[in-house]
Coordinates of C-alpha atoms and ligand atoms in Angstrom, one line a residue:
M1352 CA 97.8 57.2 110.6
R1353 CA 95.6 58.6 107.9
N1354 CA 92.5 57.2 109.6
R1355 CA 93.5 58.7 112.9
K1356 CA 93.8 62.1 111.3
L1357 CA 90.4 61.7 109.8
F1358 CA 89.0 60.6 113.1
N1359 CA 90.5 63.6 114.9
F1360 CA 89.1 65.9 112.2
L1361 CA 85.7 64.4 112.6
F1362 CA 85.9 64.5 116.4
V1363 CA 86.7 68.2 116.3
F1364 CA 84.1 68.9 113.7
L1365 CA 81.4 67.2 115.7
L1366 CA 82.5 68.9 118.9
I1367 CA 82.3 72.4 117.2
T1368 CA 78.9 71.5 115.7
F1369 CA 77.6 70.3 119.1
C1370 CA 78.9 73.5 120.9
F1371 CA 77.3 75.6 118.2
L1372 CA 73.9 73.9 118.5
A1373 CA 74.0 74.0 122.3
A1374 CA 74.8 77.7 122.2
N1375 CA 71.9 78.4 119.9
A1376 CA 69.4 76.1 121.6
Q1377 CA 66.6 78.4 122.7
Q1378 CA 64.8 78.0 125.9
L1379 CA 61.2 76.9 125.5
T1380 CA 59.0 78.9 127.8
A1381 CA 55.4 78.1 128.9
I1382 CA 53.2 80.9 130.1
K1383 CA 50.2 80.0 132.2
A1384 CA 47.6 82.6 131.5
G1385 CA 44.6 82.8 133.9
K1386 CA 42.8 85.0 131.4
L1387 CA 43.9 85.7 127.9
V1388 CA 42.5 88.7 126.0
D1389 CA 42.2 88.9 122.3
P1390 CA 41.9 92.7 121.6
E1391 CA 40.8 92.2 118.0
T1392 CA 37.7 90.3 118.9
G1393 CA 37.3 91.8 122.4
T1394 CA 37.1 88.3 123.9
T1395 CA 38.7 86.5 126.9
A1396 CA 39.7 82.9 127.1
V1397 CA 40.5 81.3 130.5
N1398 CA 43.3 79.0 131.6
Q1399 CA 45.4 79.2 128.5
I1400 CA 49.0 78.0 127.9
I1401 CA 51.2 80.0 125.6
L1402 CA 54.4 78.3 124.4
V1403 CA 57.2 80.6 123.4
E1404 CA 60.3 79.5 121.5
N1405 CA 63.0 81.5 119.6
G1406 CA 61.2 84.7 120.5
R1407 CA 57.9 83.7 118.9
I1408 CA 54.7 82.1 119.9
K1409 CA 54.8 78.4 119.1
A1410 CA 51.4 77.3 120.4
V1411 CA 48.5 78.7 122.4
G1412 CA 45.5 77.0 123.8
A1413 CA 43.8 75.4 126.8
G1414 CA 45.2 72.2 128.2
L1415 CA 48.4 72.2 126.2
Q1416 CA 51.1 69.9 127.4
I1417 CA 54.1 71.7 128.9
P1418 CA 57.2 70.0 127.5
A1419 CA 59.7 68.7 130.0
G1420 CA 62.6 71.2 130.4
A1421 CA 60.4 74.2 129.6
G1422 CA 60.6 77.3 131.8
V1423 CA 57.3 78.1 133.3
I1424 CA 55.9 81.5 134.0
D1425 CA 52.8 81.4 136.1
L1426 CA 50.4 84.2 135.3
S1427 CA 47.4 82.1 136.3
G1428 CA 46.3 84.9 138.7
S1429 CA 46.6 87.6 136.0
T1430 CA 45.1 88.7 132.7
V1431 CA 47.5 88.3 129.8
L1432 CA 47.3 90.3 126.6
P1433 CA 49.5 91.5 123.7
G1434 CA 52.0 94.3 124.4
L1435 CA 50.8 97.9 123.9
F1436 CA 51.7 100.3 121.1
D1437 CA 52.4 104.1 121.2
C1438 CA 52.4 105.4 117.7
H1439 CA 53.6 108.9 118.5
T1440 CA 56.7 109.2 120.6
H1441 CA 59.8 111.4 120.8
M1442 CA 62.3 109.2 122.8
C1443 CA 65.2 111.6 122.4
Q1444 CA 63.4 114.7 123.3
T1445 CA 62.9 115.6 126.9
T1446 CA 62.2 119.0 128.5
V1447 CA 62.9 119.6 132.1
L1448 CA 60.8 121.6 134.5
E1449 CA 63.0 124.7 134.5
N1450 CA 62.6 125.0 130.7
R1451 CA 59.8 123.6 128.7
D1452 CA 60.9 125.4 125.5
L1453 CA 61.6 122.7 122.9
F1454 CA 63.5 125.1 120.7
D1455 CA 65.8 125.9 123.5
M1456 CA 66.3 122.2 124.4
D1457 CA 66.9 121.3 120.8
M1458 CA 69.6 123.9 120.5
K1459 CA 71.4 123.3 123.8
Q1460 CA 71.5 119.5 124.1
T1461 CA 73.8 117.3 122.0
T1462 CA 72.4 114.3 120.2
A1463 CA 74.6 112.1 122.4
F1464 CA 72.9 113.5 125.6
R1465 CA 69.5 113.2 124.0
A1466 CA 70.2 109.6 123.0
I1467 CA 71.0 108.8 126.7
W1468 CA 67.6 110.3 127.6
G1469 CA 66.2 108.1 124.9
V1470 CA 67.7 105.0 126.6
A1471 CA 65.9 106.0 129.9
N1472 CA 62.6 106.8 128.1
A1473 CA 62.6 103.6 126.0
R1474 CA 63.2 101.5 129.1
A1475 CA 60.3 103.3 130.9
M1476 CA 58.0 102.7 128.0
L1477 CA 58.8 99.0 128.1
E1478 CA 58.2 98.9 131.8
S1479 CA 54.8 100.4 131.3
G1480 CA 53.8 97.7 128.8
F1481 CA 54.6 99.4 125.5
T1482 CA 56.4 96.8 123.5
T1483 CA 56.2 98.7 120.2
I1484 CA 56.5 102.4 119.4
R1485 CA 56.6 104.6 116.4
D1486 CA 59.0 107.4 117.1
V1487 CA 58.2 110.4 114.9
G1488 CA 61.3 112.6 115.0
N1489 CA 62.8 115.4 117.0
N1490 CA 65.8 113.3 118.0
G1491 CA 68.7 115.5 117.0
N1492 CA 71.0 114.0 114.4
Y1493 CA 69.5 110.6 114.1
G1494 CA 69.6 109.8 117.9
D1495 CA 66.5 107.7 117.2
T1496 CA 68.3 105.4 114.8
A1497 CA 71.1 104.9 117.3
L1498 CA 68.6 104.1 120.0
R1499 CA 66.7 101.7 117.7
R1500 CA 69.9 99.9 116.8
A1501 CA 71.0 99.6 120.5
I1502 CA 67.6 98.1 121.3
E1503 CA 67.7 95.7 118.4
Q1504 CA 71.2 94.6 119.4
N1505 CA 70.1 94.0 123.0
I1506 CA 72.5 96.7 124.3
V1507 CA 69.7 98.5 126.1
P1508 CA 66.1 97.4 126.9
G1509 CA 63.3 99.1 125.0
P1510 CA 60.3 98.6 122.7
T1511 CA 60.5 97.6 119.1
M1512 CA 61.0 100.9 117.4
I1513 CA 59.8 102.2 114.0
N1514 CA 61.6 105.6 113.8
A1515 CA 61.3 108.6 111.5
G1516 CA 64.7 110.1 111.5
R1517 CA 64.5 113.8 110.8
I1518 CA 61.2 115.5 110.2
I1519 CA 60.6 116.7 106.7
A1520 CA 58.9 120.1 106.5
P1521 CA 58.5 123.3 104.5
F1522 CA 61.1 125.9 105.3
G1523 CA 61.3 126.7 109.0
G1524 CA 59.7 123.4 110.1
Q1525 CA 58.1 123.9 113.5
Y1526 CA 60.5 126.8 114.4
H1527 CA 60.0 130.4 113.8
L1528 CA 63.5 131.4 112.6
Q1529 CA 65.1 134.7 112.4
P1530 CA 67.0 135.5 109.1
E1531 CA 70.4 135.7 110.7
R1532 CA 70.1 132.2 112.1
R1533 CA 68.6 130.2 109.2
A1534 CA 70.5 127.0 110.1
L1535 CA 68.9 126.6 113.5
G1536 CA 66.7 123.9 112.1
E1537 CA 69.8 121.7 111.7
P1538 CA 69.8 118.9 112.5
E1539 CA 66.2 118.8 113.8
Y1540 CA 64.4 119.2 110.5
L1541 CA 65.0 118.6 106.8
Y1542 CA 63.5 121.6 105.0
A1543 CA 62.1 120.5 101.7
D1544 CA 60.1 122.9 99.5
T1545 CA 60.7 121.7 96.0
R1546 CA 60.1 118.2 94.7
D1547 CA 63.8 117.6 94.4
E1548 CA 64.3 118.6 98.0
M1549 CA 61.5 116.3 99.1
R1550 CA 62.9 113.3 97.3
K1551 CA 66.4 114.1 98.6
A1552 CA 65.1 114.4 102.2
I1553 CA 63.3 111.1 102.0
R1554 CA 66.3 109.3 100.6
E1555 CA 68.6 110.9 103.2
N1556 CA 66.3 109.8 106.0
I1557 CA 66.2 106.2 104.7
Q1558 CA 69.9 106.1 104.2
F1559 CA 70.3 107.1 107.9
G1560 CA 67.9 104.5 109.3
A1561 CA 64.4 105.9 109.1
L1562 CA 61.6 103.3 108.9
V1563 CA 58.8 105.7 108.5
I1564 CA 58.6 109.2 107.0
K1565 CA 57.2 112.1 109.2
I1566 CA 56.2 115.3 107.6
V1567 CA 55.0 118.5 109.1
V1568 CA 52.2 119.8 106.8
D1569 CA 51.1 123.1 108.2
D1570 CA 53.1 124.8 111.0
Q1571 CA 53.7 127.7 108.7
R1572 CA 51.3 129.8 106.7
Y1573 CA 52.7 128.1 103.5
I1574 CA 51.7 124.5 103.7
Y1575 CA 52.2 121.3 101.8
S1576 CA 49.6 120.9 99.1
A1577 CA 47.8 117.6 98.4
D1578 CA 50.0 117.2 95.3
D1579 CA 53.2 117.8 97.4
I1580 CA 52.1 115.2 99.9
K1581 CA 51.1 112.7 97.2
Y1582 CA 54.6 113.1 95.7
I1583 CA 56.1 112.4 99.2
V1584 CA 53.9 109.4 99.8
D1585 CA 54.8 107.9 96.4
E1586 CA 58.5 108.4 96.9
A1587 CA 58.3 106.9 100.4
R1588 CA 56.2 104.0 99.2
G1589 CA 58.7 103.1 96.6
A1590 CA 61.1 102.2 99.4
G1591 CA 58.4 100.5 101.5
L1592 CA 57.9 103.3 104.0
K1593 CA 54.6 104.9 105.2
V1594 CA 54.1 108.6 105.8
A1595 CA 52.9 110.2 109.1
A1596 CA 51.6 113.7 108.7
H1597 CA 51.6 116.3 111.5
C1598 CA 48.4 118.4 110.9
M1599 CA 47.4 121.3 113.0
T1600 CA 44.8 122.8 110.7
E1601 CA 41.7 121.7 108.8
Q1602 CA 43.2 122.5 105.4
G1603 CA 46.4 120.7 106.4
A1604 CA 44.5 117.6 107.4
R1605 CA 42.5 117.7 104.1
N1606 CA 45.6 117.9 102.0
A1607 CA 47.2 115.0 103.9
I1608 CA 44.1 112.9 103.4
L1609 CA 44.0 113.6 99.7
G1610 CA 47.7 113.1 99.5
G1611 CA 47.2 109.6 100.8
V1612 CA 49.3 109.6 104.0
A1613 CA 49.0 106.6 106.4
S1614 CA 48.2 108.7 109.5
I1615 CA 47.2 112.1 110.6
E1616 CA 49.0 113.2 113.8
H1617 CA 47.1 115.4 116.2
G1618 CA 44.4 116.7 113.8
F1619 CA 42.7 118.4 116.6
Q1620 CA 41.0 121.0 114.5
M1621 CA 39.5 118.5 112.1
S1622 CA 35.9 119.1 111.3
D1623 CA 33.3 116.3 111.1
D1624 CA 33.6 116.5 107.3
A1625 CA 37.4 116.1 107.4
L1626 CA 37.0 113.2 109.8
R1627 CA 34.5 111.5 107.5
L1628 CA 36.9 112.1 104.6
A1629 CA 39.7 110.4 106.6
K1630 CA 37.4 107.4 107.3
E1631 CA 36.4 107.0 103.6
N1632 CA 40.1 107.0 102.7
N1633 CA 41.1 104.6 105.4
I1634 CA 43.5 107.1 107.0
V1635 CA 44.3 106.5 110.6
L1636 CA 44.0 109.3 113.2
V1637 CA 46.8 109.3 115.8
G1638 CA 45.1 111.9 118.0
T1639 CA 47.7 112.4 120.7
D1640 CA 44.8 113.0 123.0
F1641 CA 46.3 115.0 125.8
T1642 CA 44.7 114.7 129.3
E1643 CA 44.5 118.0 131.1
E1644 CA 47.3 116.9 133.4
A1645 CA 49.6 115.9 130.5
A1646 CA 48.8 119.2 128.8
G1647 CA 49.8 120.9 132.0
Y1648 CA 53.2 119.2 131.7
L1649 CA 53.9 121.2 128.6
G1650 CA 54.4 124.2 130.8
P1651 CA 51.7 126.7 129.8
P1652 CA 49.5 128.4 132.4
A1653 CA 46.7 126.2 133.7
P1654 CA 43.8 127.7 131.7
F1655 CA 45.7 126.8 128.5
A1656 CA 45.9 123.1 129.6
K1657 CA 42.2 123.0 130.3
Q1658 CA 41.4 124.5 126.9
F1659 CA 44.0 122.4 125.1
H1660 CA 42.5 119.2 126.6
A1661 CA 39.0 120.3 125.8
V1662 CA 39.8 120.7 122.1
F1663 CA 41.4 117.3 122.0
L1664 CA 38.5 115.7 123.9
D1665 CA 35.9 117.2 121.6
R1666 CA 37.7 115.9 118.5
L1667 CA 38.2 112.5 120.1
K1668 CA 34.5 112.2 120.8
R1669 CA 33.6 113.2 117.2
A1670 CA 36.2 110.9 115.7
Y1671 CA 34.9 108.0 117.6
K1672 CA 31.3 108.7 116.7
I1673 CA 32.1 109.1 113.0
G1674 CA 34.1 105.8 113.2
V1675 CA 37.6 107.0 112.0
Q1676 CA 40.2 104.3 112.5
M1677 CA 42.3 105.5 115.5
A1678 CA 45.7 104.4 116.9
Y1679 CA 47.1 105.3 120.2
G1680 CA 49.8 108.0 120.3
T1681 CA 50.9 110.3 123.1
D1682 CA 53.4 112.9 121.9
T1683 CA 54.8 113.4 125.4
F1684 CA 58.2 114.8 126.0
A1685 CA 58.2 116.3 129.5
D1686 CA 60.3 115.0 132.4
I1687 CA 58.0 115.1 135.4
E1688 CA 59.0 114.1 139.0
G1689 CA 57.2 111.0 140.1
H1690 CA 56.5 110.0 136.5
T1691 CA 58.3 108.1 133.8
R1692 CA 57.8 108.5 130.1
G1693 CA 55.8 105.3 130.3
T1694 CA 53.5 106.3 133.1
I1695 CA 52.7 109.6 131.3
A1696 CA 52.1 107.7 128.1
I1697 CA 49.7 105.2 129.7
S1698 CA 47.8 108.1 131.4
F1699 CA 46.4 109.1 128.0
I1700 CA 43.8 106.4 128.3
D1701 CA 42.0 108.8 130.7
S1702 CA 41.1 110.9 127.7
F1703 CA 39.5 107.9 126.0
T1704 CA 37.4 106.9 129.0
E1705 CA 36.4 110.6 129.5
A1706 CA 35.3 110.6 125.8
G1707 CA 33.0 107.6 126.7
I1708 CA 34.9 105.1 124.5
P1709 CA 34.5 101.5 125.9
P1710 CA 37.5 99.5 127.1
R1711 CA 37.2 97.1 124.2
D1712 CA 37.7 99.8 121.7
I1713 CA 40.5 101.5 123.7
L1714 CA 42.4 98.3 123.8
K1715 CA 42.0 97.8 120.0
I1716 CA 43.3 101.3 119.4
M1717 CA 46.3 100.4 121.6
T1718 CA 47.1 97.1 119.8
T1719 CA 45.3 95.8 116.7
N1720 CA 44.7 99.2 115.0
A1721 CA 48.2 100.4 115.9
A1722 CA 49.9 97.2 114.6
K1723 CA 48.1 97.7 111.2
L1724 CA 49.1 101.3 111.0
L1725 CA 52.7 100.4 111.6
G1726 CA 52.5 97.5 109.1
V1727 CA 53.5 94.9 111.7
E1728 CA 50.1 93.2 112.1
K1729 CA 51.4 89.9 110.9
Q1730 CA 54.2 90.0 113.5
R1731 CA 53.0 91.9 116.5
G1732 CA 49.8 93.1 118.3
A1733 CA 48.2 89.7 118.9
I1734 CA 49.0 86.5 120.7
K1735 CA 48.8 84.1 117.9
V1736 CA 51.0 81.2 116.6
G1737 CA 54.0 82.5 114.6
M1738 CA 53.9 86.0 116.0
Y1739 CA 56.6 87.6 118.1
A1740 CA 56.0 87.0 121.8
D1741 CA 55.2 90.5 122.9
I1742 CA 53.2 89.7 126.0
I1743 CA 52.1 91.7 129.0
A1744 CA 50.0 90.9 132.1
T1745 CA 47.7 93.0 134.3
P1746 CA 46.0 92.4 137.7
E1747 CA 42.5 92.8 136.2
N1748 CA 41.0 92.2 132.8
P1749 CA 41.3 95.5 130.9
L1750 CA 38.1 94.7 129.1
D1751 CA 36.4 95.2 132.5
N1752 CA 38.6 97.9 133.8
I1753 CA 40.9 99.7 131.4
N1754 CA 42.7 101.4 134.2
T1755 CA 44.4 98.1 135.1
L1756 CA 46.8 98.9 132.1
K1757 CA 48.4 101.4 134.5
K1758 CA 49.5 98.5 136.6
V1759 CA 51.3 96.2 134.1
S1760 CA 53.0 93.5 136.2
F1761 CA 54.8 91.5 133.5
V1762 CA 56.4 92.4 130.2
M1763 CA 57.9 90.1 127.6
K1764 CA 59.3 91.3 124.3
N1765 CA 60.5 89.0 121.5
G1766 CA 60.2 86.2 124.0
K1767 CA 62.5 87.8 126.5
V1768 CA 61.2 88.8 130.0
F1769 CA 61.8 92.4 130.9
K1770 CA 59.6 92.8 133.9
S1771 CA 58.1 90.2 136.3
A1772 CA 57.2 89.7 139.9
D1773 CA 60.2 88.0 141.6
N1774 CA 58.5 84.7 142.1
Q1775 CA 57.0 84.4 138.6
L1776 CA 60.0 83.0 136.8
K1777 CA 60.0 79.4 138.1
E1778 CA 62.7 76.8 138.1
K1779 CA 62.8 74.4 135.2
R1780 CA 60.5 71.5 135.6
Ligands
ZN2009 ZN1 54.9 115.0 118.2

């Protein structure tokens, strides 16, 4: 009787163990890559096999044995490369054609509604080949944290997100308030003028899910000093976070460089001297290099879009010539008929080609450099053993024709396929 009880117990135990293991057994996937691009070296290998297991790359090389039972994805007619990065997004900020006024949108729309926009935008980014984004604020009351968590929990599809929470800025932030409505910056910005307020704002952000700190240095006449910024950088670093600095002026950019931020956002008025200073201090420029068309989406009259683009293009050319580290960022927030957030984001490569930057460097700016800036270079941004399987495919080799990135045909993130031609996911062998 006693033995039988023990037997029953063992039987049930083994059954549960078996069920548990079976449920957690991950599908091994083999990707046949006709061409495989390494953006870091700018080289292409042919006829490669990539083995993906548990969301990560298990092996990669020519002539690898495909294990029995593995799912096979045939991309032998395509070029395969790591997923793209956009280092300056605003997923939960969307302006519509009737009203391009951000201030107006921030006031009228609830965080809940904006988070739903975020779901649509994040999905569109993934469909266009962006598997990682750094989202730099303007998401209402932490709509970005909600979106990131929903993506991480596989509730909705979207890129891996590194989000900023609320933007920290001197009083007024990017708004021009009127004294009877001082609270209109709530919840869009955290105003921080004293050191105590800066520390509090950083801690509040981290508490509510920020993975990077975004500051606005100089949208008012009173700007953060280099010492202010150094204080912010040190406080953020203590918690393992980097700082992204929105800089509109030369002085703002200089202060941000001396303060030791990780990246300067926009920086379109930077002089050659400031660009050299950024280079010497290993500070990355996320230029948000608007095309004329994308500038037109912002709503101003046409001559403005032309001038706006011309200023960005000039700075982009100078930055490339001087050799500043750059990472791709788009700063787009308009809803445009016939476009998605992803198709607008990818269109920014036109500015880079117009600036005469070769495809090899553009691709590096969109992957290798961006992964380093985000601090995920050991996990993402390359197709190497042990890294997350963030893999996309294009009809042509982007090293020959960068515009092929506008036609991404296959997207895998963390080993999961989000986009593919119907016949690509084959039956098990
Ligand atoms: Zn922005």
